[in-house]
Amino acid sequence: MEPSFLQNVGCHSWNKSHDQLCVSPGNQEVWIYSAKDENVKNWKKLYELEGHQMTVTGIDWSHATDSIATSSHDRNAYVWKKQDAKWKPTLVVLRIGRAATCVKWSPNGQKFAVGSGSKQIPVCHYEPSQDMWVAKMIKKA
């Protein structure tokens, strides 16, 4: 059986060992596939990550922390961490006025930036005292 994403891929990202693929098929869904076989038809869907309300526009899998960041037209981002064999989402409120268009982790996995249609870039970091991701804005001068 062919993986469903073969019809359309909106965005994707590989894990560090390149044996799992996180992909969005051009809607609000995010799927993780086991990609150990060279034949794509043998890949198996392992997880469905649910949370976004609109089209997912960016996915990045941190090779340093094994966390996944996703961004969406719903103007939000999620950070996904695997806990007890499930992916747990943490909502990141970006406070942007337009759709988020892309997301990228820093090399050490401690921060990530989100591109958007507004003239500002949220750079997000984890705040342990509040147990949440906080966005600090970089604005066009």
PDB file of C-alpha atoms in Angstrom:
ATOM      1  CA  MET A   1       0.000   0.000   0.000  1.00  0.00           C
ATOM      2  CA  GLU A   2       1.352   3.419  -0.922  1.00  0.00           C
ATOM      3  CA  PRO A   3       1.749   6.066   1.762  1.00  0.00           C
ATOM      4  CA  SER A   4      -0.989   8.692   1.555  1.00  0.00           C
ATOM      5  CA  PHE A   5       1.473  11.563   1.216  1.00  0.00           C
ATOM      6  CA  LEU A   6       2.583  10.488  -2.265  1.00  0.00           C
ATOM      7  CA  GLN A   7      -0.208  12.609  -3.764  1.00  0.00           C
ATOM      8  CA  ASN A   8       0.850  15.889  -2.128  1.00  0.00           C
ATOM      9  CA  VAL A   9       3.583  17.049   0.245  1.00  0.00           C
ATOM     10  CA  GLY A  10       3.290  20.491   1.785  1.00  0.00           C
ATOM     11  CA  CYS A  11       6.439  20.258   3.919  1.00  0.00           C
ATOM     12  CA  HIS A  12       8.630  17.604   5.498  1.00  0.00           C
ATOM     13  CA  SER A  13      11.635  16.946   7.731  1.00  0.00           C
ATOM     14  CA  TRP A  14      13.814  13.915   8.518  1.00  0.00           C
ATOM     15  CA  ASN A  15      15.001  12.774  11.933  1.00  0.00           C
ATOM     16  CA  LYS A  16      18.729  12.649  12.696  1.00  0.00           C
ATOM     17  CA  SER A  17      19.208   9.033  11.604  1.00  0.00           C
ATOM     18  CA  HIS A  18      17.074   9.516   8.464  1.00  0.00           C
ATOM     19  CA  ASP A  19      14.913   6.502   9.248  1.00  0.00           C
ATOM     20  CA  GLN A  20      11.773   8.517  10.064  1.00  0.00           C
ATOM     21  CA  LEU A  21      10.056  11.201   8.012  1.00  0.00           C
ATOM     22  CA  CYS A  22       7.683  13.839   9.343  1.00  0.00           C
ATOM     23  CA  VAL A  23       5.409  15.103   6.580  1.00  0.00           C
ATOM     24  CA  SER A  24       2.318  17.251   6.078  1.00  0.00           C
ATOM     25  CA  PRO A  25       0.175  16.374   3.062  1.00  0.00           C
ATOM     26  CA  GLY A  26      -0.786  19.997   2.403  1.00  0.00           C
ATOM     27  CA  ASN A  27      -3.463  20.309   5.104  1.00  0.00           C
ATOM     28  CA  GLN A  28      -3.612  20.571   8.922  1.00  0.00           C
ATOM     29  CA  GLU A  29      -2.349  17.019   9.449  1.00  0.00           C
ATOM     30  CA  VAL A  30       1.196  15.953  10.346  1.00  0.00           C
ATOM     31  CA  TRP A  31       2.296  12.337   9.977  1.00  0.00           C
ATOM     32  CA  ILE A  32       5.447  10.462  10.979  1.00  0.00           C
ATOM     33  CA  TYR A  33       6.497   7.519   8.835  1.00  0.00           C
ATOM     34  CA  SER A  34       9.023   4.782   9.395  1.00  0.00           C
ATOM     35  CA  ALA A  35      11.279   5.149   6.362  1.00  0.00           C
ATOM     36  CA  LYS A  36      13.696   2.270   6.925  1.00  0.00           C
ATOM     37  CA  ASP A  37      12.887   0.519   3.647  1.00  0.00           C
ATOM     38  CA  GLU A  38      14.300   1.857   0.377  1.00  0.00           C
ATOM     39  CA  ASN A  39      10.933   1.220  -1.272  1.00  0.00           C
ATOM     40  CA  VAL A  40       8.550   4.042  -0.332  1.00  0.00           C
ATOM     41  CA  LYS A  41       5.568   1.731  -0.750  1.00  0.00           C
ATOM     42  CA  ASN A  42       6.750  -0.221   2.315  1.00  0.00           C
ATOM     43  CA  TRP A  43       6.890   2.799   4.632  1.00  0.00           C
ATOM     44  CA  LYS A  44       4.519   2.622   7.587  1.00  0.00           C
ATOM     45  CA  LYS A  45       2.684   5.484   9.276  1.00  0.00           C
ATOM     46  CA  LEU A  46       3.700   5.490  12.950  1.00  0.00           C
ATOM     47  CA  TYR A  47       2.042   8.627  14.333  1.00  0.00           C
ATOM     48  CA  GLU A  48      -0.507  11.309  13.492  1.00  0.00           C
ATOM     49  CA  LEU A  49       0.189  14.632  15.194  1.00  0.00           C
ATOM     50  CA  GLU A  50      -2.996  16.636  15.707  1.00  0.00           C
ATOM     51  CA  GLY A  51      -3.327  20.228  16.854  1.00  0.00           C
ATOM     52  CA  HIS A  52      -3.217  22.698  13.987  1.00  0.00           C
ATOM     53  CA  GLN A  53      -6.493  24.148  12.745  1.00  0.00           C
ATOM     54  CA  MET A  54      -5.246  25.242   9.305  1.00  0.00           C
ATOM     55  CA  THR A  55      -2.656  24.205   6.699  1.00  0.00           C
ATOM     56  CA  VAL A  56       0.749  23.236   8.121  1.00  0.00           C
ATOM     57  CA  THR A  57       3.418  25.291   6.351  1.00  0.00           C
ATOM     58  CA  GLY A  58       6.612  24.305   8.129  1.00  0.00           C
ATOM     59  CA  ILE A  59       8.155  21.295   9.847  1.00  0.00           C
ATOM     60  CA  ASP A  60      11.645  21.011  11.319  1.00  0.00           C
ATOM     61  CA  TRP A  61      13.009  18.063  13.309  1.00  0.00           C
ATOM     62  CA  SER A  62      15.774  19.086  15.706  1.00  0.00           C
ATOM     63  CA  HIS A  63      18.683  16.679  15.458  1.00  0.00           C
ATOM     64  CA  ALA A  64      20.034  17.917  18.789  1.00  0.00           C
ATOM     65  CA  THR A  65      16.917  17.385  20.930  1.00  0.00           C
ATOM     66  CA  ASP A  66      14.755  15.070  18.773  1.00  0.00           C
ATOM     67  CA  SER A  67      11.901  17.606  19.033  1.00  0.00           C
ATOM     68  CA  ILE A  68       9.692  18.601  16.120  1.00  0.00           C
ATOM     69  CA  ALA A  69       8.519  22.172  15.501  1.00  0.00           C
ATOM     70  CA  THR A  70       5.551  22.823  13.223  1.00  0.00           C
ATOM     71  CA  SER A  71       4.044  26.096  11.970  1.00  0.00           C
ATOM     72  CA  SER A  72       0.729  26.770  10.307  1.00  0.00           C
ATOM     73  CA  HIS A  73      -1.588  29.249   8.637  1.00  0.00           C
ATOM     74  CA  ASP A  74      -3.441  29.311  11.989  1.00  0.00           C
ATOM     75  CA  ARG A  75      -0.632  31.654  13.212  1.00  0.00           C
ATOM     76  CA  ASN A  76       0.569  29.169  15.818  1.00  0.00           C
ATOM     77  CA  ALA A  77       3.442  26.772  16.235  1.00  0.00           C
ATOM     78  CA  TYR A  78       3.751  23.527  18.163  1.00  0.00           C
ATOM     79  CA  VAL A  79       6.774  21.847  19.671  1.00  0.00           C
ATOM     80  CA  TRP A  80       6.357  18.058  19.793  1.00  0.00           C
ATOM     81  CA  LYS A  81       8.355  15.906  22.219  1.00  0.00           C
ATOM     82  CA  LYS A  82       8.140  12.148  22.375  1.00  0.00           C
ATOM     83  CA  GLN A  83       7.087  10.925  25.831  1.00  0.00           C
ATOM     84  CA  ASP A  84       5.995   7.381  26.677  1.00  0.00           C
ATOM     85  CA  ALA A  85       5.837   6.334  23.005  1.00  0.00           C
ATOM     86  CA  LYS A  86       3.542   9.271  22.121  1.00  0.00           C
ATOM     87  CA  TRP A  87       4.267  12.731  20.726  1.00  0.00           C
ATOM     88  CA  LYS A  88       3.130  15.423  23.177  1.00  0.00           C
ATOM     89  CA  PRO A  89       2.399  18.889  21.727  1.00  0.00           C
ATOM     90  CA  THR A  90       3.148  22.211  23.382  1.00  0.00           C
ATOM     91  CA  LEU A  91       1.380  25.194  21.832  1.00  0.00           C
ATOM     92  CA  VAL A  92       3.562  28.208  21.059  1.00  0.00           C
ATOM     93  CA  VAL A  93       1.551  31.436  20.780  1.00  0.00           C
ATOM     94  CA  LEU A  94       3.454  33.481  18.241  1.00  0.00           C
ATOM     95  CA  ARG A  95       1.468  36.750  18.418  1.00  0.00           C
ATOM     96  CA  ILE A  96       1.743  37.365  14.687  1.00  0.00           C
ATOM     97  CA  GLY A  97      -0.941  38.973  12.549  1.00  0.00           C
ATOM     98  CA  ARG A  98      -0.492  36.783   9.485  1.00  0.00           C
ATOM     99  CA  ALA A  99       0.071  33.143   8.673  1.00  0.00           C
ATOM    100  CA  ALA A 100       3.252  31.416   9.802  1.00  0.00           C
ATOM    101  CA  THR A 101       5.075  30.237   6.672  1.00  0.00           C
ATOM    102  CA  CYS A 102       8.145  28.316   7.873  1.00  0.00           C
ATOM    103  CA  VAL A 103       9.986  27.137  10.975  1.00  0.00           C
ATOM    104  CA  LYS A 104      13.647  26.307  11.660  1.00  0.00           C
ATOM    105  CA  TRP A 105      15.488  25.064  14.775  1.00  0.00           C
ATOM    106  CA  SER A 106      18.833  26.488  15.862  1.00  0.00           C
ATOM    107  CA  PRO A 107      21.681  23.945  15.587  1.00  0.00           C
ATOM    108  CA  ASN A 108      21.666  23.256  19.355  1.00  0.00           C
ATOM    109  CA  GLY A 109      17.861  22.819  19.467  1.00  0.00           C
ATOM    110  CA  GLN A 110      17.351  25.434  22.190  1.00  0.00           C
ATOM    111  CA  LYS A 111      15.570  28.020  20.001  1.00  0.00           C
ATOM    112  CA  PHE A 112      13.635  28.163  16.775  1.00  0.00           C
ATOM    113  CA  ALA A 113      12.476  30.937  14.457  1.00  0.00           C
ATOM    114  CA  VAL A 114       9.198  31.198  12.581  1.00  0.00           C
ATOM    115  CA  GLY A 115       8.780  33.095   9.326  1.00  0.00           C
ATOM    116  CA  SER A 116       5.488  34.829   8.605  1.00  0.00           C
ATOM    117  CA  GLY A 117       3.667  37.183   6.282  1.00  0.00           C
ATOM    118  CA  SER A 118       3.962  39.988   8.847  1.00  0.00           C
ATOM    119  CA  LYS A 119       7.160  41.986   9.043  1.00  0.00           C
ATOM    120  CA  GLN A 120       8.387  40.297  12.207  1.00  0.00           C
ATOM    121  CA  ILE A 121      10.066  37.035  13.128  1.00  0.00           C
ATOM    122  CA  PRO A 122       9.300  35.286  16.402  1.00  0.00           C
ATOM    123  CA  VAL A 123      12.387  33.624  17.877  1.00  0.00           C
ATOM    124  CA  CYS A 124      11.157  31.129  20.446  1.00  0.00           C
ATOM    125  CA  HIS A 125      12.895  29.647  23.478  1.00  0.00           C
ATOM    126  CA  TYR A 126      11.720  27.414  26.307  1.00  0.00           C
ATOM    127  CA  GLU A 127      11.050  29.096  29.637  1.00  0.00           C
ATOM    128  CA  PRO A 128      11.271  26.369  32.331  1.00  0.00           C
ATOM    129  CA  SER A 129       9.821  28.549  35.108  1.00  0.00           C
ATOM    130  CA  GLN A 130       6.606  28.969  33.086  1.00  0.00           C
ATOM    131  CA  ASP A 131       6.758  25.532  31.416  1.00  0.00           C
ATOM    132  CA  MET A 132       6.128  27.068  28.015  1.00  0.00           C
ATOM    133  CA  TRP A 133       7.774  28.328  24.851  1.00  0.00           C
ATOM    134  CA  VAL A 134       8.090  32.104  24.686  1.00  0.00           C
ATOM    135  CA  ALA A 135       8.352  34.122  21.476  1.00  0.00           C
ATOM    136  CA  LYS A 136      10.561  37.201  21.305  1.00  0.00           C
ATOM    137  CA  MET A 137       9.922  39.357  18.236  1.00  0.00           C
ATOM    138  CA  ILE A 138      12.484  40.610  15.785  1.00  0.00           C
ATOM    139  CA  LYS A 139      10.876  43.427  13.802  1.00  0.00           C
ATOM    140  CA  LYS A 140      11.820  45.155  10.599  1.00  0.00           C
ATOM    141  CA  ALA A 141      13.238  48.587  11.355  1.00  0.00           C
TER     142      ALA A 141
END
